[in-house]
DNA sequence: GAGTGGTCTAGACCACTGG
DNA sequence: CAGTGGTCTAGACCACTCG
């Protein structure tokens, strides 16, 4: 783990435990340099992470401050734009997956294009319903090239695909590109998410990449509108 | 303007004009160092911006590559998570604002909390419909403290509030925090956005900050679901 | 081994703020 | 003025990939 990650984690912990008075700036960068025995660039990079997470903001000439609203918000259905991961987000304990469809097909033009594969590459086609505390939460339609993500089984799908990728296959997940939109519910949504014919859906379309830049997942996650908020932080440059 | 911004702008221009073959890595960081006569940290910071914009990705040990899908996408209704700004996004030419409500009130508890003001601070309460090419596009409900954003008039509201803030008032806009959700249409939505009773709405709740960390806007932007996609890039650390 | 990006250092100067 | 964050330098070593 990089030093700046360690420092970011430590500072995040302190902020969330209330070890800094949120009415005053936190310890300045030069002092943190001395505390963590590193250069100022490293401290800055660590704090950059917390700024991107919406936990801190900076005032030039003043200092670095805690975003007050951020400390309170420990809401349930919240996603920020940092992590790729699904089970991780709300903790695996109360999450349950129902497999609605699982087969292997040749990809459509659209799927092939998003996964950067050709039309002859066998591709998993997965439809899963994720429940949380027994309540339907999100309906996922996922495409993955079988050449990259090998040996998928129903057993794995009941748990976390991401664990299988990182732990069993030893691959490292890189970033992702997402598009978020509202949509009308389809038949599948109504059936599995138990939503009414006029309940909106919040859809997240995602292409996820391995650290080597290769796309490994093209997916559409359809969320109940009353159980999902997507959070993001804009940093001006 | 900072040097890394200039480099990022130049590289963005080159990528979009197709000056690099997207099947091969772009010029490596050390060579860019020599071309732009700067240190490697500065080149890296410039490329970081383009990675965050989803234009580039890096492969350690290989090089930096162009995201192919990014170059094609010059879609209409696209927002990324970098800029604060509304008129800027799609160009002011074909944008038109209809003022539906404009008055000054004491804030509610909720508004006061989000703007970090007390209940005695007079606050603008604005409802605007934004049209693009004559078509209703987004319905905005905005709260701004009259102590910070002074001298608002209907004339200003017909154009860009952001121009007024930055140019007339001489303030600098910092970042923003957003929450994105789907919602059912209300009466106002149906009336002004011309949407049907079961057309979903994509709502963006935003608290925007000045560069000095003070919130100046709390707003709810309600978009037609068929005209708006929110894009975001996740970078794994 | 050579080439790539990832991290880190120990400084430096600048821009902005307050007193 | 001193103190803050913003930018930048000119190196260094590491981790990873390829041939």
Coordinates of N, CA and C in Angstrom, one line a residue, chain A:
Chain A
X1 N 0.8 -1.2 0.0 CA 0.0 0.0 0.0 C 0.9 1.2 0.0
X2 N 0.4 2.2 -0.8 CA 1.2 3.4 -0.9 C 1.1 4.2 0.4
X3 N 2.1 5.0 0.7 CA 2.1 5.8 1.9 C 1.0 6.8 1.9
X4 N 0.7 7.4 0.7 CA -0.4 8.4 0.7 C -1.8 7.8 1.0
X5 N -1.9 6.5 0.7 CA -3.2 5.8 1.0 C -3.3 5.6 2.5
X6 N -2.2 5.2 3.1 CA -2.2 5.0 4.5 C -2.6 6.3 5.3
X7 N -1.9 7.4 4.8 CA -2.2 8.6 5.5 C -3.7 9.0 5.3
X8 N -4.2 8.8 4.1 CA -5.6 9.1 3.8 C -6.5 8.3 4.7
X9 N -6.2 7.0 4.8 CA -7.0 6.2 5.7 C -7.0 6.6 7.1
X10 N -5.8 7.0 7.6 CA -5.7 7.4 9.0 C -6.4 8.7 9.2
X11 N -6.3 9.7 8.3 CA -7.0 10.9 8.4 C -8.5 10.7 8.3
X12 N -9.0 9.9 7.4 CA -10.4 9.6 7.3 C -10.9 9.1 8.7
X13 N -10.2 8.2 9.3 CA -10.6 7.6 10.5 C -10.7 8.7 11.6
X14 N -9.7 9.6 11.6 CA -9.7 10.6 12.6 C -10.9 11.5 12.5
X15 N -11.2 11.9 11.2 CA -12.3 12.8 10.9 C -13.6 12.2 11.3
X16 N -13.8 10.9 11.0 CA -15.0 10.2 11.3 C -15.2 10.0 12.7
X17 N -14.1 9.9 13.5 CA -14.2 9.7 14.9 C -14.4 11.0 15.6
X18 N -14.3 12.1 14.9 CA -14.5 13.4 15.5 C -13.3 13.9 16.2
X19 N -12.1 13.5 15.8 CA -10.9 13.9 16.5 C -10.4 15.3 16.1
X20 N -11.1 15.9 15.1 CA -10.8 17.3 14.8 C -12.1 18.1 15.0
X21 N -11.9 19.3 15.5 CA -13.1 20.2 15.7 C -13.4 20.7 14.3
X22 N -14.7 20.4 13.9 CA -15.0 20.8 12.5 C -15.3 22.3 12.3
X23 N -15.2 23.1 13.4 CA -15.3 24.5 13.3 C -13.9 25.2 12.9
X24 N -12.9 24.4 13.0 CA -11.6 25.0 12.8 C -10.9 24.1 11.7
X25 N -9.9 24.7 11.1 CA -9.1 23.9 10.1 C -8.4 22.7 10.8
X26 N -8.3 21.6 10.0 CA -7.5 20.5 10.6 C -6.0 20.9 10.6
X27 N -5.2 20.0 11.1 CA -3.8 20.3 11.1 C -3.3 20.6 9.7
X28 N -2.4 21.7 9.6 CA -2.0 22.1 8.3 C -1.0 21.1 7.7
X29 N -0.8 21.3 6.4 CA 0.0 20.3 5.6 C 1.4 20.1 6.1
X30 N 2.0 21.3 6.5 CA 3.4 21.2 6.9 C 3.6 20.4 8.2
X31 N 2.6 20.6 9.1 CA 2.7 19.9 10.4 C 2.4 18.4 10.1
X32 N 1.5 18.1 9.3 CA 1.2 16.7 9.0 C 2.5 16.0 8.4
X33 N 3.2 16.8 7.6 CA 4.5 16.4 7.0 C 5.4 15.8 8.1
X34 N 5.4 16.6 9.2 CA 6.3 16.2 10.3 C 5.8 15.0 11.1
X35 N 4.4 15.0 11.2 CA 3.9 13.9 12.0 C 4.0 12.6 11.2
X36 N 3.8 12.6 9.9 CA 3.8 11.3 9.2 C 5.2 11.1 8.5
X37 N 6.1 12.0 8.8 CA 7.5 11.8 8.3 C 7.6 11.6 6.8
X38 N 7.0 12.6 6.1 CA 7.0 12.4 4.6 C 7.0 13.8 4.0
X39 N 7.1 13.9 2.7 CA 7.1 15.2 2.1 C 5.7 15.8 2.0
X40 N 5.7 17.0 1.6 CA 4.4 17.7 1.6 C 3.6 17.2 0.4
X41 N 4.2 16.8 -0.7 CA 3.4 16.3 -1.8 C 2.7 15.1 -1.4
X42 N 3.2 14.3 -0.5 CA 2.6 13.0 -0.1 C 1.4 13.3 0.8
X43 N 1.5 14.3 1.7 CA 0.4 14.7 2.5 C -0.7 15.2 1.6
X44 N -0.3 16.1 0.6 CA -1.3 16.7 -0.2 C -2.1 15.6 -1.0
X45 N -1.4 14.6 -1.5 CA -2.0 13.6 -2.3 C -3.0 12.8 -1.4
X46 N -2.6 12.6 -0.2 CA -3.6 11.9 0.8 C -4.8 12.8 1.0
X47 N -4.6 14.1 1.2 CA -5.8 14.9 1.5 C -6.6 15.1 0.2
X48 N -6.0 15.0 -1.0 CA -6.7 15.1 -2.2 C -7.8 14.0 -2.3
X49 N -7.5 12.8 -1.7 CA -8.4 11.7 -1.8 C -9.6 12.1 -0.9
X50 N -9.4 12.6 0.3 CA -10.5 13.0 1.2 C -11.3 14.1 0.6
X51 N -10.7 15.0 -0.1 CA -11.4 16.1 -0.8 C -12.3 15.5 -1.9
X52 N -11.8 14.5 -2.6 CA -12.6 13.9 -3.7 C -13.7 13.1 -3.1
X53 N -13.6 12.6 -1.9 CA -14.6 11.9 -1.2 C -15.7 12.8 -0.6
X54 N -15.4 14.1 -0.6 CA -16.4 15.0 -0.1 C -16.2 15.2 1.4
X55 N -15.1 14.7 2.0 CA -15.0 14.8 3.4 C -14.3 16.1 3.9
X56 N -13.5 16.6 3.0 CA -12.7 17.8 3.3 C -12.8 18.9 2.2
X57 N -12.6 20.1 2.5 CA -12.5 21.1 1.5 C -11.4 22.1 1.9
X58 N -10.8 22.7 0.9 CA -9.6 23.6 1.2 C -10.0 25.1 1.0
X59 N -9.5 25.9 1.8 CA -9.5 27.4 1.5 C -8.1 27.9 1.5
X60 N -7.8 28.4 0.3 CA -6.4 28.9 0.2 C -6.2 30.1 1.1
X61 N -5.1 30.1 1.8 CA -4.9 31.1 2.7 C -5.4 30.9 4.1
X62 N -6.3 29.9 4.2 CA -7.0 29.6 5.5 C -6.5 28.2 6.1
X63 N -6.8 27.2 5.3 CA -6.5 25.9 5.8 C -7.5 24.8 5.2
X64 N -7.5 23.7 5.8 CA -8.3 22.6 5.2 C -9.4 22.3 6.3
X65 N -10.6 22.2 5.8 CA -11.7 22.1 6.8 C -12.6 20.8 6.5
X66 N -13.3 20.4 7.5 CA -14.2 19.2 7.4 C -15.5 19.7 6.9
X67 N -16.0 18.9 5.9 CA -17.4 19.2 5.4 C -18.3 18.7 6.4
X68 N -19.1 19.6 7.1 CA -19.9 19.2 8.2 C -21.0 18.2 7.8
X69 N -21.6 18.4 6.7 CA -22.7 17.5 6.3 C -22.2 16.1 6.0
X70 N -20.9 16.0 5.7 CA -20.4 14.7 5.4 C -20.3 13.8 6.6
X71 N -20.0 14.4 7.7 CA -19.8 13.6 8.9 C -21.1 12.9 9.4
X72 N -22.2 13.7 9.3 CA -23.4 13.2 9.7 C -23.9 12.0 8.8
X73 N -23.8 12.2 7.5 CA -24.4 11.3 6.6 C -23.8 9.9 6.7
X74 N -24.4 9.1 7.4 CA -24.1 7.7 7.3 C -25.4 6.9 6.8
X75 N -25.9 7.4 5.7 CA -27.2 6.9 5.2 C -27.0 5.5 4.7
X76 N -28.1 4.9 4.3 CA -28.0 3.5 3.9 C -27.7 3.4 2.4
X77 N -28.5 4.0 1.6 CA -28.3 3.7 0.1 C -27.5 4.7 -0.5
X78 N -26.2 4.7 -0.3 CA -25.4 5.8 -0.8 C -24.2 5.2 -1.5
X79 N -24.0 5.7 -2.7 CA -22.8 5.3 -3.4 C -22.0 6.5 -3.8
X80 N -20.7 6.5 -3.6 CA -20.0 7.6 -4.1 C -19.2 7.1 -5.3
X81 N -18.5 8.0 -5.9 CA -17.9 7.6 -7.2 C -16.4 7.2 -7.0
X82 N -16.1 6.5 -6.0 CA -14.7 6.1 -5.8 C -14.6 4.6 -6.1
X83 N -15.4 3.7 -5.5 CA -15.1 2.3 -5.6 C -15.9 1.6 -6.7
X84 N -15.3 0.6 -7.2 CA -16.0 -0.4 -7.9 C -16.3 -1.5 -7.0
X85 N -17.5 -2.0 -6.8 CA -17.7 -3.0 -5.9 C -19.2 -3.0 -5.5
X86 N -19.7 -4.1 -5.2 CA -21.2 -4.1 -5.0 C -21.5 -4.7 -3.6
X87 N -21.0 -5.9 -3.3 CA -21.2 -6.5 -2.0 C -20.5 -5.7 -1.0
X88 N -19.3 -5.2 -1.3 CA -18.5 -4.4 -0.4 C -19.3 -3.2 0.2
X89 N -20.1 -2.6 -0.6 CA -20.7 -1.3 -0.3 C -21.6 -1.3 0.9
X90 N -22.4 -2.3 1.0 CA -23.3 -2.4 2.1 C -23.0 -3.5 3.1
X91 N -21.9 -4.2 2.8 CA -21.6 -5.3 3.7 C -22.3 -6.6 3.2
X92 N -21.5 -7.7 3.2 CA -22.0 -8.9 2.6 C -23.1 -9.6 3.4
X93 N -23.2 -9.2 4.7 CA -24.0 -10.0 5.6 C -25.5 -10.2 5.2
X94 N -26.1 -9.0 4.9 CA -27.5 -9.1 4.6 C -27.9 -9.1 3.1
X95 N -26.8 -9.3 2.3 CA -27.0 -9.3 0.9 C -27.3 -10.7 0.4
X96 N -28.2 -10.8 -0.5 CA -28.6 -12.1 -1.1 C -28.8 -11.9 -2.6
X97 N -28.3 -12.9 -3.4 CA -28.4 -12.8 -4.8 C -29.3 -13.9 -5.4
X98 N -30.3 -13.5 -6.2 CA -31.1 -14.5 -6.8 C -30.8 -14.5 -8.3
X99 N -30.4 -15.7 -8.8 CA -30.0 -15.8 -10.2 C -31.2 -16.0 -11.1
X100 N -31.4 -15.0 -12.0 CA -32.6 -15.1 -12.8 C -32.2 -15.6 -14.2
X101 N -31.1 -15.3 -14.6 CA -30.6 -15.9 -15.9 C -29.1 -16.1 -15.8
X102 N -28.6 -17.2 -16.4 CA -27.2 -17.4 -16.5 C -26.8 -18.3 -17.6
X103 N -26.3 -17.7 -18.7 CA -25.9 -18.6 -19.8 C -24.7 -17.9 -20.5
X104 N -24.2 -18.6 -21.5 CA -23.1 -18.1 -22.3 C -23.5 -18.0 -23.7
X105 N -23.2 -16.8 -24.3 CA -23.7 -16.5 -25.7 C -22.6 -15.8 -26.5
X106 N -22.8 -15.7 -27.8 CA -22.0 -14.7 -28.5 C -22.5 -13.4 -28.3
X107 N -21.7 -12.4 -28.2 CA -22.2 -11.0 -27.8 C -22.9 -10.3 -29.0
X108 N -23.8 -9.4 -28.7 CA -24.3 -8.6 -29.7 C -23.3 -7.6 -30.2
X109 N -23.6 -6.9 -31.2 CA -22.7 -5.8 -31.7 C -22.4 -4.8 -30.5
X110 N -23.4 -4.4 -29.9 CA -23.3 -3.4 -28.8 C -22.4 -3.9 -27.7
X111 N -22.7 -5.1 -27.2 CA -21.9 -5.7 -26.1 C -20.4 -5.9 -26.5
X112 N -20.2 -6.4 -27.7 CA -18.9 -6.6 -28.2 C -18.1 -5.3 -28.2
X113 N -18.8 -4.2 -28.7 CA -18.1 -2.9 -28.8 C -17.7 -2.4 -27.4
X114 N -18.6 -2.5 -26.5 CA -18.3 -2.0 -25.1 C -17.2 -2.9 -24.4
X115 N -17.1 -4.2 -24.7 CA -16.1 -5.0 -24.1 C -14.9 -5.1 -24.9
X116 N -14.8 -4.4 -26.1 CA -13.7 -4.5 -27.0 C -13.3 -6.0 -27.3
X117 N -14.3 -6.8 -27.6 CA -14.1 -8.1 -28.1 C -14.8 -8.3 -29.5
X118 N -14.5 -9.4 -30.1 CA -15.1 -9.6 -31.4 C -16.4 -10.5 -31.2
X119 N -17.1 -10.7 -32.3 CA -18.4 -11.3 -32.2 C -18.4 -12.8 -31.9
X120 N -17.1 -13.3 -32.0 CA -16.9 -14.8 -31.8 C -16.5 -15.1 -30.4
X121 N -16.3 -14.1 -29.5 CA -15.9 -14.4 -28.2 C -17.0 -14.8 -27.3
X122 N -17.0 -16.0 -26.7 CA -18.1 -16.4 -25.8 C -18.2 -15.4 -24.6
X123 N -19.4 -15.1 -24.3 CA -19.7 -14.1 -23.3 C -20.7 -14.5 -22.3
X124 N -20.4 -14.4 -21.0 CA -21.4 -14.7 -20.0 C -22.5 -13.6 -20.1
X125 N -23.7 -14.1 -19.8 CA -24.9 -13.2 -19.8 C -25.6 -13.5 -18.5
X126 N -25.6 -12.6 -17.6 CA -26.1 -12.9 -16.3 C -27.2 -11.9 -15.9
X127 N -28.2 -12.4 -15.3 CA -29.2 -11.5 -14.7 C -29.4 -11.9 -13.3
X128 N -29.1 -10.9 -12.4 CA -29.2 -11.2 -11.0 C -30.1 -10.2 -10.3
X129 N -30.8 -10.7 -9.3 CA -31.5 -9.8 -8.4 C -30.8 -9.7 -7.1
X130 N -30.4 -8.5 -6.6 CA -29.7 -8.4 -5.4 C -30.7 -7.9 -4.3
X131 N -30.7 -8.7 -3.2 CA -31.6 -8.3 -2.1 C -30.8 -7.8 -0.9
X132 N -31.4 -7.0 -0.1 CA -30.8 -6.5 1.1 C -31.8 -6.6 2.2
X133 N -31.5 -7.3 3.2 CA -32.4 -7.6 4.3 C -33.7 -8.1 3.7
X134 N -33.6 -9.0 2.7 CA -34.8 -9.6 2.1 C -35.6 -8.8 1.1
X135 N -35.2 -7.5 1.0 CA -35.9 -6.6 0.1 C -35.2 -6.5 -1.2
X136 N -35.9 -6.6 -2.3 CA -35.3 -6.4 -3.6 C -34.7 -5.0 -3.7
X137 N -33.5 -4.9 -4.3 CA -32.8 -3.7 -4.2 C -32.3 -3.2 -5.6
X138 N -31.7 -4.2 -6.3 CA -31.2 -3.8 -7.7 C -31.2 -5.1 -8.5
X139 N -31.6 -4.8 -9.8 CA -31.6 -5.9 -10.8 C -30.5 -5.6 -11.8
X140 N -29.6 -6.6 -11.9 CA -28.4 -6.4 -12.7 C -28.4 -7.3 -14.0
X141 N -28.1 -6.7 -15.1 CA -27.9 -7.4 -16.3 C -26.4 -7.2 -16.7
X142 N -25.6 -8.3 -16.7 CA -24.2 -8.2 -16.8 C -23.6 -9.1 -17.9
X143 N -22.7 -8.5 -18.7 CA -22.0 -9.2 -19.7 C -20.5 -9.3 -19.4
X144 N -19.9 -10.5 -19.4 CA -18.5 -10.6 -19.2 C -17.9 -11.6 -20.2
X145 N -16.8 -11.3 -20.8 CA -16.1 -12.2 -21.7 C -15.6 -13.4 -20.9
X146 N -16.0 -14.6 -21.4 CA -15.6 -15.8 -20.7 C -14.2 -16.1 -20.9
X147 N -13.5 -15.4 -21.8 CA -12.1 -15.6 -22.0 C -11.3 -14.9 -20.9
X148 N -11.9 -13.9 -20.3 CA -11.2 -13.2 -19.2 C -11.7 -13.7 -17.8
X149 N -13.0 -13.7 -17.7 CA -13.6 -14.1 -16.4 C -14.0 -15.6 -16.6
X150 N -13.1 -16.4 -16.1 CA -13.3 -17.9 -16.3 C -14.0 -18.5 -15.2
X151 N -14.6 -19.7 -15.5 CA -15.1 -20.6 -14.5 C -16.2 -20.0 -13.6
X152 N -17.0 -19.2 -14.2 CA -18.2 -18.7 -13.4 C -19.1 -19.9 -13.1
X153 N -19.6 -19.9 -11.9 CA -20.7 -20.9 -11.6 C -21.8 -20.2 -10.8
X154 N -22.9 -20.9 -10.7 CA -24.0 -20.4 -10.0 C -23.7 -20.1 -8.5
X155 N -22.8 -20.9 -8.0 CA -22.4 -20.7 -6.6 C -21.7 -19.3 -6.5
X156 N -20.8 -19.1 -7.4 CA -20.1 -17.8 -7.4 C -21.1 -16.6 -7.5
X157 N -22.0 -16.8 -8.4 CA -23.0 -15.7 -8.7 C -23.8 -15.4 -7.4
X158 N -24.0 -16.4 -6.6 CA -24.8 -16.1 -5.4 C -24.0 -15.3 -4.4
X159 N -22.7 -15.2 -4.5 CA -21.9 -14.4 -3.7 C -21.5 -13.2 -4.5
X160 N -20.2 -12.9 -4.4 CA -19.6 -11.7 -5.0 C -18.8 -12.1 -6.2
X161 N -19.2 -11.6 -7.4 CA -18.3 -11.9 -8.6 C -17.0 -11.2 -8.4
X162 N -17.0 -10.1 -7.8 CA -15.7 -9.3 -7.6 C -14.7 -10.1 -6.8
X163 N -15.2 -10.8 -5.8 CA -14.3 -11.6 -5.0 C -13.7 -12.7 -5.8
X164 N -14.5 -13.3 -6.7 CA -14.0 -14.3 -7.6 C -12.9 -13.8 -8.5
X165 N -13.1 -12.6 -9.0 CA -12.2 -12.0 -10.0 C -10.9 -11.7 -9.3
X166 N -11.0 -11.1 -8.1 CA -9.8 -10.6 -7.5 C -9.1 -11.7 -6.7
X167 N -9.8 -12.6 -6.0 CA -9.2 -13.6 -5.2 C -8.9 -14.9 -5.9
X168 N -9.9 -15.4 -6.6 CA -9.7 -16.7 -7.3 C -8.9 -16.5 -8.5
X169 N -9.3 -15.6 -9.4 CA -8.6 -15.4 -10.6 C -7.3 -14.6 -10.5
X170 N -7.2 -13.9 -9.4 CA -6.0 -13.1 -9.2 C -5.9 -11.9 -10.1
X171 N -7.0 -11.4 -10.6 CA -7.0 -10.2 -11.4 C -7.2 -8.9 -10.5
X172 N -6.7 -7.8 -11.1 CA -6.9 -6.5 -10.3 C -7.9 -5.6 -11.1
X173 N -8.8 -5.1 -10.4 CA -9.8 -4.3 -11.0 C -9.3 -2.9 -11.1
X174 N -9.5 -2.3 -12.2 CA -9.0 -0.9 -12.4 C -10.2 0.0 -12.2
X175 N -10.5 0.9 -13.2 CA -11.6 1.8 -13.0 C -12.9 1.4 -13.7
X176 N -13.7 2.4 -13.9 CA -15.0 2.1 -14.6 C -15.5 3.4 -15.2
X177 N -16.3 3.3 -16.2 CA -17.0 4.4 -16.7 C -18.5 4.1 -16.5
X178 N -19.2 5.1 -16.1 CA -20.7 5.0 -15.8 C -21.5 6.0 -16.4
X179 N -22.7 5.6 -16.8 CA -23.8 6.5 -17.2 C -25.0 6.3 -16.3
X180 N -25.5 7.4 -15.8 CA -26.7 7.2 -14.9 C -27.9 7.9 -15.5
X181 N -29.0 7.2 -15.5 CA -30.2 7.8 -16.1 C -31.4 7.3 -15.4
X182 N -32.5 7.9 -15.6 CA -33.8 7.5 -15.1 C -34.5 6.7 -16.3
X183 N -35.3 5.8 -15.9 CA -36.0 5.0 -17.0 C -37.3 4.6 -16.4
X184 N -38.2 4.2 -17.4 CA -39.5 3.6 -17.0 C -39.2 2.1 -16.6
X185 N -40.0 1.5 -15.8 CA -39.8 0.1 -15.4 C -40.2 -0.8 -16.5
X186 N -39.5 -1.8 -16.8 CA -39.9 -2.9 -17.7 C -40.6 -4.0 -17.0
X187 N -40.9 -5.0 -17.7 CA -41.6 -6.2 -17.1 C -40.7 -6.8 -16.0
X188 N -39.5 -7.0 -16.3 CA -38.6 -7.7 -15.4 C -38.5 -6.8 -14.1
X189 N -38.4 -5.5 -14.2 CA -38.3 -4.7 -13.1 C -39.5 -4.8 -12.2
X190 N -40.6 -4.8 -12.8 CA -41.9 -4.8 -12.0 C -42.0 -6.2 -11.3
X191 N -41.6 -7.2 -12.0 CA -41.7 -8.6 -11.4 C -40.7 -8.7 -10.3
X192 N -39.5 -8.4 -10.5 CA -38.5 -8.7 -9.5 C -38.2 -7.6 -8.4
X193 N -38.3 -6.4 -8.9 CA -38.1 -5.3 -7.9 C -39.4 -4.9 -7.2
X194 N -40.4 -5.6 -7.6 CA -41.7 -5.3 -6.9 C -42.1 -3.9 -7.0
X195 N -41.9 -3.3 -8.2 CA -42.3 -1.9 -8.3 C -43.5 -1.7 -9.2
X196 N -44.2 -0.6 -9.0 CA -45.4 -0.4 -9.7 C -45.1 0.0 -11.1
X197 N -46.1 0.0 -11.9 CA -45.9 0.3 -13.4 C -45.5 1.8 -13.6
X198 N -45.7 2.6 -12.6 CA -45.2 4.0 -12.8 C -44.1 4.4 -11.9
X199 N -43.5 3.4 -11.2 CA -42.3 3.7 -10.4 C -41.1 3.8 -11.3
X200 N -40.4 5.0 -11.2 CA -39.2 5.1 -12.0 C -38.1 4.2 -11.5
X201 N -37.2 4.0 -12.5 CA -36.0 3.2 -12.2 C -34.7 4.1 -12.4
X202 N -33.8 3.9 -11.5 CA -32.5 4.6 -11.6 C -31.5 3.6 -12.2
X203 N -31.1 3.8 -13.5 CA -30.2 2.8 -14.1 C -28.8 3.3 -14.2
X204 N -27.9 2.4 -13.8 CA -26.4 2.7 -14.0 C -25.8 1.8 -15.0
X205 N -25.4 2.3 -16.1 CA -24.7 1.6 -17.1 C -23.2 1.7 -16.9
X206 N -22.5 0.5 -16.8 CA -21.1 0.6 -16.5 C -20.3 -0.3 -17.4
X207 N -19.1 0.2 -17.7 CA -18.1 -0.6 -18.3 C -16.9 -0.6 -17.3
X208 N -16.6 -1.7 -16.8 CA -15.5 -1.8 -15.8 C -14.3 -2.4 -16.4
X209 N -13.1 -1.9 -16.0 CA -11.9 -2.3 -16.6 C -11.0 -3.0 -15.6
X210 N -10.1 -3.9 -16.0 CA -9.1 -4.4 -15.2 C -8.0 -3.4 -15.2
X211 N -7.0 -3.6 -14.3 CA -5.9 -2.6 -14.2 C -5.1 -2.5 -15.4
X212 N -5.2 -3.6 -16.2 CA -4.4 -3.6 -17.5 C -5.2 -2.9 -18.6
X213 N -6.3 -2.3 -18.3 CA -7.0 -1.5 -19.3 C -8.0 -2.3 -20.1
X214 N -8.1 -3.6 -19.8 CA -9.0 -4.4 -20.6 C -10.4 -4.4 -20.0
X215 N -11.5 -4.1 -20.8 CA -12.8 -4.1 -20.2 C -13.2 -5.6 -19.8
X216 N -13.8 -5.8 -18.7 CA -14.2 -7.1 -18.3 C -15.7 -7.2 -17.9
X217 N -16.3 -6.1 -17.9 CA -17.8 -6.1 -17.5 C -18.5 -5.0 -18.2
X218 N -19.6 -5.3 -18.8 CA -20.6 -4.3 -19.3 C -21.9 -4.6 -18.6
X219 N -22.4 -3.7 -17.9 CA -23.6 -4.0 -17.1 C -24.6 -2.9 -17.0
X220 N -25.8 -3.3 -16.7 CA -26.9 -2.3 -16.4 C -27.5 -2.7 -15.1
X221 N -27.4 -1.8 -14.1 CA -27.9 -2.0 -12.8 C -29.2 -1.1 -12.6
X222 N -30.3 -1.8 -12.4 CA -31.5 -1.0 -12.3 C -32.0 -1.0 -10.9
X223 N -32.1 0.2 -10.3 CA -32.4 0.3 -8.9 C -33.8 0.9 -8.7
X224 N -34.3 0.4 -7.6 CA -35.6 1.1 -7.1 C -35.3 2.5 -6.8
X225 N -36.2 3.4 -7.3 CA -35.9 4.8 -7.2 C -36.0 5.3 -5.7
X226 N -36.7 4.5 -4.9 CA -36.8 5.0 -3.5 C -35.8 4.4 -2.6
X227 N -34.8 3.7 -3.2 CA -33.8 3.1 -2.3 C -32.4 3.4 -2.8
X228 N -32.2 4.3 -3.6 CA -30.9 4.5 -4.2 C -30.7 6.0 -4.5
X229 N -29.5 6.5 -4.0 CA -29.1 7.8 -4.4 C -27.6 7.7 -4.8
X230 N -27.3 8.4 -5.8 CA -25.9 8.4 -6.3 C -25.3 9.7 -5.9
X231 N -24.2 9.6 -5.1 CA -23.5 10.8 -4.7 C -22.2 11.1 -5.5
X232 N -21.9 12.4 -5.7 CA -20.7 12.7 -6.4 C -20.2 14.0 -5.9
X233 N -18.9 14.2 -6.1 CA -18.2 15.5 -5.6 C -17.6 16.1 -6.8
X234 N -17.8 17.4 -7.0 CA -17.2 18.1 -8.1 C -16.1 19.0 -7.5
X235 N -14.9 18.8 -8.1 CA -13.7 19.6 -7.6 C -13.3 20.6 -8.7
X236 N -13.4 21.8 -8.4 CA -13.0 22.8 -9.5 C -11.5 22.9 -9.6
X237 N -11.1 23.1 -10.8 CA -9.6 23.2 -11.0 C -9.3 24.6 -11.5

